[in-house]
């Protein structure tokens, strides 16, 4: 893990860079081939890929009610209670975001403009397989989708070699109100939701994390008329801590981030020489107690401790980096959080680990990475809605703005636009005679 002391401003851009994925061209070409295959061959291609990548020999893609019932019996009472608490907290926070009343404004006499939030009819959720069964992400995506009023919530996730989906994923999906679940993963699952197959319907927007093949497939989906939640890359955390911070807390935050995957990145920004010197040893000690040491060590190779001169530098660097997760473990945490302009989600104070937001505090853990927090929000209730505007003009209304519209359209050389107004104004004038 790199330790950088008082870096010059000239080196700032290099320090803001994320770990670079290699073979980008190869990933793009592979995903393009998969997308074309699924578009042409539908379910047959999906089953072929499941056999290739997971070893599962499937005769159908949709999860049956019997499989969901069996999964429910396999989930412990303790985990059910934890999922119930998380679901309720996520629901409470996202329910508070619902637009209670349409926006309605009279902009001129007789001119009324409205905006209403309308749910996206059909959304697709992707839940990866791999290292961990991400049933928490099922809750983070399906709960707000249901609250927003999405009519059809489709979930795709790979099966294991035995052809079964992890029971906790199926239980969370049922608890959160998912409509239909399909056994397919990777870029091929994104392709299925993009184009539709014999079994899987085409969706209007795709949500969810995944590896670089899934992320590339989501980017390609946007070229086929399907929206996505956000661009994404490897997960990341930036910790701001001072000399009062517990080094074990900071080390545990680094390690929980490293557990996301080998491309994850953790950064500490501090003005404390003491914390800078102590943290590597504490990380190493705690790491020795954890099961995924090899993968986590690969993540820590991308990670950095950066010692800066003052808190102005710290906050400037943090906002330039625009982290997915920002932990402020500092004596002035509450005032510092008011200076945050770029971050996916902020964790304030020593007892607010990233883990809380990942699971059960209520905020959403689907967040922008790779600096996209400069311009993107994390998933929220608005992610599952469209804002439609309405306008109604009375005769008084078209008279009040008609001349301005005529003048502007004429000066843009769009004479049919002018005509549409002129005919109405003439009609009103003639009717008044």
Short mmCIF file of C-alpha atoms in Angstrom, two decimals:
data_model
loop_
_atom_site.label_atom_id
_atom_site.label_comp_id
_atom_site.label_asym_id
_atom_site.label_seq_id
_atom_site.Cartn_x
_atom_site.Cartn_y
_atom_site.Cartn_z
CA UNK A 1 0.00 0.00 0.00
CA UNK A 2 1.37 3.34 -1.09
CA UNK A 3 2.04 6.07 1.51
CA UNK A 4 2.33 9.59 0.08
CA UNK A 5 3.43 12.45 2.32
CA UNK A 6 2.59 16.05 1.44
CA UNK A 7 2.21 15.52 -2.32
CA UNK A 8 2.77 18.50 -4.58
CA UNK A 9 -0.16 20.01 -6.41
CA UNK A 10 1.44 18.91 -9.67
CA UNK A 11 1.01 15.26 -8.66
CA UNK A 12 -2.70 15.66 -7.81
CA UNK A 13 -4.10 14.39 -11.12
CA UNK A 14 -2.10 11.17 -10.90
CA UNK A 15 -3.37 10.55 -7.37
CA UNK A 16 -6.99 11.01 -8.47
CA UNK A 17 -6.75 8.19 -11.00
CA UNK A 18 -8.52 4.89 -10.38
CA UNK A 19 -6.90 1.51 -11.06
CA UNK A 20 -6.95 0.96 -14.82
CA UNK A 21 -8.55 -2.18 -16.23
CA UNK A 22 -6.49 -3.86 -18.90
CA UNK A 23 -7.77 -5.50 -22.10
CA UNK A 24 -10.57 -2.93 -22.52
CA UNK A 25 -10.80 -3.59 -26.26
CA UNK A 26 -11.06 -7.32 -25.65
CA UNK A 27 -13.90 -6.77 -23.16
CA UNK A 28 -15.81 -4.58 -25.63
CA UNK A 29 -15.46 -7.09 -28.45
CA UNK A 30 -16.48 -10.03 -26.25
CA UNK A 31 -19.57 -8.23 -24.97
CA UNK A 32 -20.59 -7.12 -28.46
CA UNK A 33 -20.45 -10.75 -29.58
CA UNK A 34 -22.56 -11.90 -26.61
CA UNK A 35 -25.13 -9.14 -27.16
CA UNK A 36 -25.50 -10.12 -30.85
CA UNK A 37 -25.76 -13.82 -29.98
CA UNK A 38 -28.55 -13.28 -27.43
CA UNK A 39 -30.38 -10.93 -29.78
CA UNK A 40 -30.36 -13.62 -32.49
CA UNK A 41 -30.75 -16.82 -30.48
CA UNK A 42 -32.62 -15.80 -27.31
CA UNK A 43 -33.13 -18.44 -24.63
CA UNK A 44 -30.92 -20.99 -26.39
CA UNK A 45 -27.95 -18.62 -26.17
CA UNK A 46 -28.64 -17.89 -22.50
CA UNK A 47 -28.73 -21.57 -21.57
CA UNK A 48 -25.57 -22.19 -23.55
CA UNK A 49 -23.74 -19.41 -21.68
CA UNK A 50 -24.97 -20.68 -18.30
CA UNK A 51 -23.51 -24.10 -19.10
CA UNK A 52 -20.25 -22.49 -20.25
CA UNK A 53 -19.76 -20.10 -17.33
CA UNK A 54 -21.41 -21.83 -14.34
CA UNK A 55 -21.81 -25.45 -15.43
CA UNK A 56 -25.57 -25.26 -14.85
CA UNK A 57 -27.63 -27.35 -17.29
CA UNK A 58 -30.98 -25.57 -17.44
CA UNK A 59 -34.19 -26.62 -19.16
CA UNK A 60 -35.96 -23.38 -18.22
CA UNK A 61 -34.82 -19.92 -17.16
CA UNK A 62 -37.62 -18.68 -14.93
CA UNK A 63 -37.47 -19.53 -11.24
CA UNK A 64 -40.59 -21.46 -10.21
CA UNK A 65 -42.82 -20.74 -7.20
CA UNK A 66 -41.73 -24.11 -5.79
CA UNK A 67 -38.08 -23.03 -5.91
CA UNK A 68 -38.94 -19.80 -4.09
CA UNK A 69 -40.85 -21.74 -1.40
CA UNK A 70 -37.91 -24.13 -0.99
CA UNK A 71 -35.49 -21.19 -0.68
CA UNK A 72 -37.64 -19.60 2.01
CA UNK A 73 -37.38 -22.77 4.11
CA UNK A 74 -33.57 -22.67 3.84
CA UNK A 75 -33.13 -19.12 5.18
CA UNK A 76 -32.48 -18.92 8.90
CA UNK A 77 -34.80 -16.99 11.20
CA UNK A 78 -31.88 -14.73 12.13
CA UNK A 79 -31.27 -13.78 8.50
CA UNK A 80 -35.01 -13.30 7.87
CA UNK A 81 -35.15 -10.86 10.78
CA UNK A 82 -32.09 -8.98 9.47
CA UNK A 83 -33.60 -8.77 5.97
CA UNK A 84 -36.89 -7.55 7.44
CA UNK A 85 -35.16 -4.76 9.36
CA UNK A 86 -33.13 -3.71 6.33
CA UNK A 87 -36.19 -3.77 4.08
CA UNK A 88 -38.20 -1.58 6.46
CA UNK A 89 -35.37 0.95 6.85
CA UNK A 90 -34.79 1.11 3.09
CA UNK A 91 -38.53 1.49 2.53
CA UNK A 92 -38.85 4.26 5.12
CA UNK A 93 -36.04 6.32 3.63
CA UNK A 94 -37.17 5.89 0.02
CA UNK A 95 -40.85 6.39 0.79
CA UNK A 96 -39.94 9.83 2.17
CA UNK A 97 -38.51 10.73 -1.26
CA UNK A 98 -41.81 10.26 -3.13
CA UNK A 99 -43.13 13.47 -4.71
CA UNK A 100 -46.33 13.94 -2.72
CA UNK A 101 -47.96 16.46 -5.06
CA UNK A 102 -47.38 17.35 -8.71
CA UNK A 103 -45.65 20.67 -9.35
CA UNK A 104 -48.25 23.10 -10.69
CA UNK A 105 -47.47 26.71 -11.62
CA UNK A 106 -49.35 29.48 -13.43
CA UNK A 107 -46.57 31.16 -15.42
CA UNK A 108 -48.81 33.75 -17.13
CA UNK A 109 -52.54 34.44 -16.92
CA UNK A 110 -54.19 31.41 -18.57
CA UNK A 111 -50.95 29.38 -18.83
CA UNK A 112 -50.70 26.44 -16.41
CA UNK A 113 -47.63 24.17 -16.31
CA UNK A 114 -47.41 20.90 -14.36
CA UNK A 115 -44.85 18.19 -13.66
CA UNK A 116 -45.83 14.71 -12.49
CA UNK A 117 -43.69 11.74 -11.50
CA UNK A 118 -44.74 8.60 -13.38
CA UNK A 119 -43.22 5.17 -12.65
CA UNK A 120 -41.21 3.34 -15.29
CA UNK A 121 -43.44 0.43 -16.31
CA UNK A 122 -40.85 -2.35 -16.49
CA UNK A 123 -37.42 -2.34 -14.87
CA UNK A 124 -34.70 -4.97 -14.91
CA UNK A 125 -32.51 -5.71 -11.88
CA UNK A 126 -29.19 -7.53 -12.22
CA UNK A 127 -27.74 -9.34 -9.22
CA UNK A 128 -24.31 -10.90 -9.83
CA UNK A 129 -23.14 -14.29 -8.61
CA UNK A 130 -19.46 -14.81 -7.92
CA UNK A 131 -17.87 -14.19 -4.53
CA UNK A 132 -20.96 -13.24 -2.54
CA UNK A 133 -24.76 -13.68 -2.81
CA UNK A 134 -25.73 -10.00 -2.97
CA UNK A 135 -29.23 -10.30 -1.53
CA UNK A 136 -28.74 -6.82 -0.01
CA UNK A 137 -28.67 -5.38 -3.54
CA UNK A 138 -32.00 -7.07 -4.26
CA UNK A 139 -33.49 -5.00 -1.43
CA UNK A 140 -31.72 -1.81 -2.51
CA UNK A 141 -33.20 -2.03 -6.00
CA UNK A 142 -36.53 -3.82 -5.66
CA UNK A 143 -37.84 -1.98 -2.60
CA UNK A 144 -37.68 1.53 -4.15
CA UNK A 145 -38.91 0.15 -7.49
CA UNK A 146 -42.01 -1.18 -5.77
CA UNK A 147 -42.53 2.05 -3.80
CA UNK A 148 -42.19 4.09 -7.01
CA UNK A 149 -44.98 2.01 -8.55
CA UNK A 150 -43.09 0.09 -11.24
CA UNK A 151 -45.60 -2.39 -12.63
CA UNK A 152 -43.15 -5.13 -13.61
CA UNK A 153 -39.86 -5.81 -11.76
CA UNK A 154 -37.66 -8.36 -13.53
CA UNK A 155 -34.61 -9.87 -11.80
CA UNK A 156 -31.77 -11.77 -13.48
CA UNK A 157 -29.11 -13.61 -11.51
CA UNK A 158 -26.92 -16.63 -12.33
CA UNK A 159 -27.61 -20.06 -10.91
CA UNK A 160 -24.96 -22.23 -9.35
CA UNK A 161 -23.66 -25.42 -10.91
CA UNK A 162 -26.65 -27.24 -9.42
CA UNK A 163 -29.01 -25.00 -11.37
CA UNK A 164 -30.31 -23.26 -8.26
CA UNK A 165 -30.20 -19.60 -7.22
CA UNK A 166 -28.85 -18.82 -3.73
CA UNK A 167 -31.84 -19.07 -1.34
CA UNK A 168 -31.15 -15.68 0.31
CA UNK A 169 -31.44 -13.94 -3.08
CA UNK A 170 -34.78 -15.64 -3.78
CA UNK A 171 -36.07 -14.88 -0.28
CA UNK A 172 -35.07 -11.19 -0.52
CA UNK A 173 -36.65 -10.95 -3.98
CA UNK A 174 -39.95 -12.29 -2.70
CA UNK A 175 -39.82 -10.05 0.37
CA UNK A 176 -39.14 -6.97 -1.78
CA UNK A 177 -41.87 -7.64 -4.35
CA UNK A 178 -39.95 -8.79 -7.43
CA UNK A 179 -42.33 -9.89 -10.18
CA UNK A 180 -40.24 -12.54 -11.99
CA UNK A 181 -36.79 -14.06 -11.50
CA UNK A 182 -34.59 -15.60 -14.21
CA UNK A 183 -31.46 -17.75 -14.02
CA UNK A 184 -28.99 -15.94 -16.19
CA UNK A 185 -25.94 -13.85 -15.40
CA UNK A 186 -23.12 -11.82 -16.91
CA UNK A 187 -23.31 -9.76 -20.07
CA UNK A 188 -25.83 -12.24 -21.48
CA UNK A 189 -28.35 -11.31 -18.77
CA UNK A 190 -28.02 -7.64 -19.69
CA UNK A 191 -28.49 -8.58 -23.35
CA UNK A 192 -31.64 -10.53 -22.49
CA UNK A 193 -33.19 -7.57 -20.70
CA UNK A 194 -32.10 -5.25 -23.51
CA UNK A 195 -33.61 -7.18 -26.42
CA UNK A 196 -36.02 -9.60 -24.78
CA UNK A 197 -36.06 -13.36 -25.39
CA UNK A 198 -38.74 -16.05 -25.50
CA UNK A 199 -38.78 -16.11 -21.70
CA UNK A 200 -37.41 -12.77 -20.55
CA UNK A 201 -39.22 -9.54 -21.44
CA UNK A 202 -37.43 -6.46 -22.72
CA UNK A 203 -37.17 -3.83 -19.99
CA UNK A 204 -36.98 -0.03 -20.16
CA UNK A 205 -34.22 0.52 -17.60
CA UNK A 206 -31.54 -1.77 -16.13
CA UNK A 207 -30.12 -1.49 -12.61
CA UNK A 208 -27.42 -3.31 -10.72
CA UNK A 209 -23.70 -3.95 -10.27
CA UNK A 210 -21.40 -6.42 -11.96
CA UNK A 211 -17.95 -7.07 -13.35
CA UNK A 212 -16.44 -5.17 -16.27
CA UNK A 213 -18.30 -7.37 -18.80
CA UNK A 214 -21.61 -6.51 -17.17
CA UNK A 215 -20.70 -2.83 -17.04
CA UNK A 216 -19.74 -2.86 -20.73
CA UNK A 217 -23.00 -4.63 -21.56
CA UNK A 218 -24.97 -1.96 -19.70
CA UNK A 219 -23.16 0.76 -21.65
CA UNK A 220 -23.99 -1.04 -24.90
CA UNK A 221 -27.63 -1.40 -23.80
CA UNK A 222 -27.96 2.38 -23.90
CA UNK A 223 -27.25 2.26 -27.64
CA UNK A 224 -30.35 0.06 -28.06
CA UNK A 225 -32.84 2.36 -26.33
CA UNK A 226 -32.56 0.96 -22.80
CA UNK A 227 -31.63 3.28 -19.93
CA UNK A 228 -29.28 2.28 -17.10
CA UNK A 229 -28.94 3.41 -13.51
CA UNK A 230 -25.44 4.88 -13.93
CA UNK A 231 -21.99 4.14 -15.34
CA UNK A 232 -19.97 2.19 -12.82
CA UNK A 233 -16.59 0.70 -12.13
CA UNK A 234 -14.84 -0.93 -9.17
CA UNK A 235 -16.06 0.05 -5.72
CA UNK A 236 -14.13 2.61 -3.65
CA UNK A 237 -13.96 4.35 -0.28
CA UNK A 238 -12.23 7.54 0.82
CA UNK A 239 -11.71 8.00 4.57
CA UNK A 240 -11.01 11.37 6.16
CA UNK A 241 -9.60 10.86 9.65
CA UNK A 242 -7.70 12.81 12.28
CA UNK A 243 -5.46 11.89 15.20
CA UNK A 244 -8.50 11.21 17.39
CA UNK A 245 -9.75 8.47 15.05
CA UNK A 246 -9.47 4.88 16.25
CA UNK A 247 -6.88 3.28 13.89
CA UNK A 248 -8.70 -0.06 14.06
CA UNK A 249 -11.91 1.59 12.83
CA UNK A 250 -10.06 3.13 9.89
CA UNK A 251 -8.26 -0.13 9.12
CA UNK A 252 -11.53 -2.08 9.22
CA UNK A 253 -13.06 0.42 6.76
CA UNK A 254 -10.11 -0.15 4.39
CA UNK A 255 -10.50 -3.92 4.68
CA UNK A 256 -14.28 -3.97 4.23
CA UNK A 257 -13.78 -2.02 1.02
CA UNK A 258 -10.99 -4.35 -0.14
CA UNK A 259 -13.43 -7.24 0.35
CA UNK A 260 -15.54 -5.96 -2.56
CA UNK A 261 -12.97 -7.16 -5.08
CA UNK A 262 -9.36 -6.98 -6.26
CA UNK A 263 -9.97 -3.77 -8.23
CA UNK A 264 -11.46 -1.89 -5.27
CA UNK A 265 -9.61 1.13 -3.91
CA UNK A 266 -9.33 2.61 -0.41
CA UNK A 267 -7.81 6.02 0.30
CA UNK A 268 -7.06 7.71 3.60
CA UNK A 269 -6.72 11.49 3.69
CA UNK A 270 -5.30 12.78 6.95
CA UNK A 271 -3.26 15.57 8.49
CA UNK A 272 -2.11 13.18 11.26
CA UNK A 273 1.44 11.89 11.01
CA UNK A 274 0.68 9.47 13.85
CA UNK A 275 -2.22 7.84 11.97
CA UNK A 276 -0.19 7.72 8.76
CA UNK A 277 2.58 5.79 10.50
CA UNK A 278 0.32 3.44 12.49
CA UNK A 279 -2.31 2.45 9.96
CA UNK A 280 -0.31 -0.03 7.80
CA UNK A 281 0.56 -2.17 10.82
CA UNK A 282 -3.03 -2.18 12.06
CA UNK A 283 -4.34 -3.12 8.61
CA UNK A 284 -1.85 -5.99 8.40
CA UNK A 285 -2.81 -7.27 11.87
CA UNK A 286 -6.55 -7.24 11.15
CA UNK A 287 -6.07 -8.64 7.67
CA UNK A 288 -4.37 -11.72 9.12
CA UNK A 289 -7.67 -12.61 10.87
CA UNK A 290 -9.84 -12.49 7.71
CA UNK A 291 -10.64 -15.25 5.18
CA UNK A 292 -10.21 -13.44 1.83
CA UNK A 293 -6.66 -12.22 2.39
CA UNK A 294 -5.31 -12.92 -1.09
CA UNK A 295 -8.03 -10.95 -2.89
CA UNK A 296 -7.92 -8.17 -0.30
CA UNK A 297 -4.16 -7.82 -0.66
CA UNK A 298 -4.64 -7.23 -4.38
CA UNK A 299 -7.07 -4.43 -3.58
CA UNK A 300 -4.69 -2.91 -1.05
CA UNK A 301 -2.05 -2.68 -3.79
CA UNK A 302 -4.28 0.04 -5.33
CA UNK A 303 -4.86 1.76 -2.00
CA UNK A 304 -3.16 4.84 -0.58
CA UNK A 305 -2.50 6.78 2.59
CA UNK A 306 -2.10 10.45 1.75
CA UNK A 307 -0.76 12.89 4.35
CA UNK A 308 -1.82 16.48 3.65
CA UNK A 309 -1.02 19.81 5.25
CA UNK A 310 -4.46 21.07 6.34
CA UNK A 311 -8.19 20.37 6.11
CA UNK A 312 -8.69 22.74 3.19
CA UNK A 313 -6.38 20.50 1.16
CA UNK A 314 -8.17 17.41 2.43
CA UNK A 315 -11.63 18.61 1.42
CA UNK A 316 -10.42 19.89 -1.94
CA UNK A 317 -8.82 16.52 -2.70
CA UNK A 318 -11.92 14.62 -1.57
CA UNK A 319 -14.24 16.67 -3.78
CA UNK A 320 -11.87 16.30 -6.73
CA UNK A 321 -11.73 12.52 -6.22
CA UNK A 322 -15.56 12.30 -5.85
CA UNK A 323 -15.64 8.98 -3.96
CA UNK A 324 -18.42 6.44 -4.10
CA UNK A 325 -18.26 6.13 -0.29
CA UNK A 326 -16.90 8.94 1.90
CA UNK A 327 -16.28 8.28 5.60
CA UNK A 328 -15.55 11.36 7.74
CA UNK A 329 -14.06 10.01 10.98
CA UNK A 330 -12.95 13.36 12.36
CA UNK A 331 -13.62 15.51 15.42
CA UNK A 332 -15.26 18.11 13.13
CA UNK A 333 -17.14 15.55 11.01
CA UNK A 334 -20.49 17.33 11.10
CA UNK A 335 -19.08 20.66 9.90
CA UNK A 336 -16.84 19.00 7.31
CA UNK A 337 -19.77 17.16 5.75
CA UNK A 338 -21.26 20.55 4.87
CA UNK A 339 -18.24 21.12 2.62
CA UNK A 340 -18.83 17.93 0.61
CA UNK A 341 -19.87 18.65 -2.97
CA UNK A 342 -18.95 15.37 -4.70
CA UNK A 343 -19.66 11.96 -3.14
CA UNK A 344 -22.02 9.06 -3.61
CA UNK A 345 -22.86 8.53 0.07
CA UNK A 346 -21.32 10.13 3.18
CA UNK A 347 -20.79 8.40 6.55
CA UNK A 348 -20.42 10.88 9.40
CA UNK A 349 -18.48 10.21 12.61
CA UNK A 350 -16.63 7.24 14.13
CA UNK A 351 -19.68 4.96 14.44
CA UNK A 352 -20.88 5.22 10.82
CA UNK A 353 -19.05 2.52 8.84
CA UNK A 354 -19.69 1.93 5.16
CA UNK A 355 -21.15 -1.45 6.16
CA UNK A 356 -24.17 0.31 7.69
CA UNK A 357 -25.13 1.88 4.38
CA UNK A 358 -24.30 -1.29 2.48
CA UNK A 359 -26.95 -3.18 4.42
CA UNK A 360 -29.42 -1.65 6.77
CA UNK A 361 -29.27 2.07 7.63
CA UNK A 362 -31.81 2.83 4.89
CA UNK A 363 -29.78 4.76 2.31
CA UNK A 364 -29.15 3.09 -1.04
CA UNK A 365 -25.85 1.34 -1.68
CA UNK A 366 -26.06 1.51 -5.49
CA UNK A 367 -23.76 4.49 -6.00
CA UNK A 368 -21.66 6.20 -8.69
CA UNK A 369 -18.00 5.17 -8.85
CA UNK A 370 -14.93 6.23 -10.85
CA UNK A 371 -15.54 9.93 -10.27
CA UNK A 372 -19.11 9.86 -11.63
CA UNK A 373 -20.27 11.25 -8.27
CA UNK A 374 -19.32 14.63 -9.75
CA UNK A 375 -22.43 14.40 -11.91
CA UNK A 376 -24.53 11.36 -10.90
CA UNK A 377 -26.62 10.56 -7.84
CA UNK A 378 -26.91 7.15 -6.27
CA UNK A 379 -30.06 5.14 -6.87
CA UNK A 380 -33.10 6.78 -5.27
CA UNK A 381 -36.85 6.90 -5.81
CA UNK A 382 -36.43 9.22 -8.81
CA UNK A 383 -34.33 6.55 -10.52
CA UNK A 384 -37.51 4.51 -11.02
CA UNK A 385 -39.71 7.33 -12.30
CA UNK A 386 -40.00 9.69 -15.23
CA UNK A 387 -40.96 13.32 -14.81
CA UNK A 388 -43.61 14.26 -17.40
CA UNK A 389 -44.54 17.88 -17.94
CA UNK A 390 -48.01 19.13 -18.90
CA UNK A 391 -49.24 22.53 -20.04
CA UNK A 392 -52.72 23.91 -20.63
CA UNK A 393 -53.40 27.28 -22.29
CA UNK A 394 -56.75 29.01 -22.29
CA UNK A 395 -57.60 31.66 -24.91
CA UNK A 396 -56.29 34.20 -22.40
CA UNK A 397 -53.12 32.14 -22.08
CA UNK A 398 -52.30 31.91 -25.78
CA UNK A 399 -52.95 35.65 -26.06
CA UNK A 400 -50.60 36.37 -23.14
CA UNK A 401 -47.58 34.54 -24.61
CA UNK A 402 -48.56 34.28 -28.28
CA UNK A 403 -46.68 37.33 -29.56
CA UNK A 404 -43.47 36.22 -27.81
CA UNK A 405 -43.76 32.74 -29.36
CA UNK A 406 -44.39 34.23 -32.82
CA UNK A 407 -41.38 36.52 -32.52
CA UNK A 408 -39.04 33.79 -31.29
CA UNK A 409 -40.10 31.20 -33.85
CA UNK A 410 -39.82 33.73 -36.69
CA UNK A 411 -36.29 34.61 -35.59
CA UNK A 412 -35.33 30.92 -35.58
CA UNK A 413 -36.79 30.69 -39.10
CA UNK A 414 -39.38 28.12 -38.00
CA UNK A 415 -42.43 29.57 -39.66
CA UNK A 416 -44.75 26.60 -39.08
CA UNK A 417 -44.22 27.11 -35.35
CA UNK A 418 -45.31 30.72 -35.79
CA UNK A 419 -48.29 29.65 -37.91
CA UNK A 420 -49.58 27.28 -35.19
CA UNK A 421 -49.85 30.27 -32.85
CA UNK A 422 -51.02 32.85 -35.39
CA UNK A 423 -53.99 30.69 -36.47
CA UNK A 424 -55.16 30.39 -32.88
CA UNK A 425 -54.76 34.11 -32.19
CA UNK A 426 -56.71 34.94 -35.35
CA UNK A 427 -59.45 32.48 -34.35
CA UNK A 428 -59.80 34.11 -30.94
CA UNK A 429 -59.93 37.55 -32.51
CA UNK A 430 -62.55 36.48 -35.08
CA UNK A 431 -64.73 34.84 -32.43
CA UNK A 432 -64.63 38.03 -30.40
CA UNK A 433 -66.16 40.08 -33.25
#
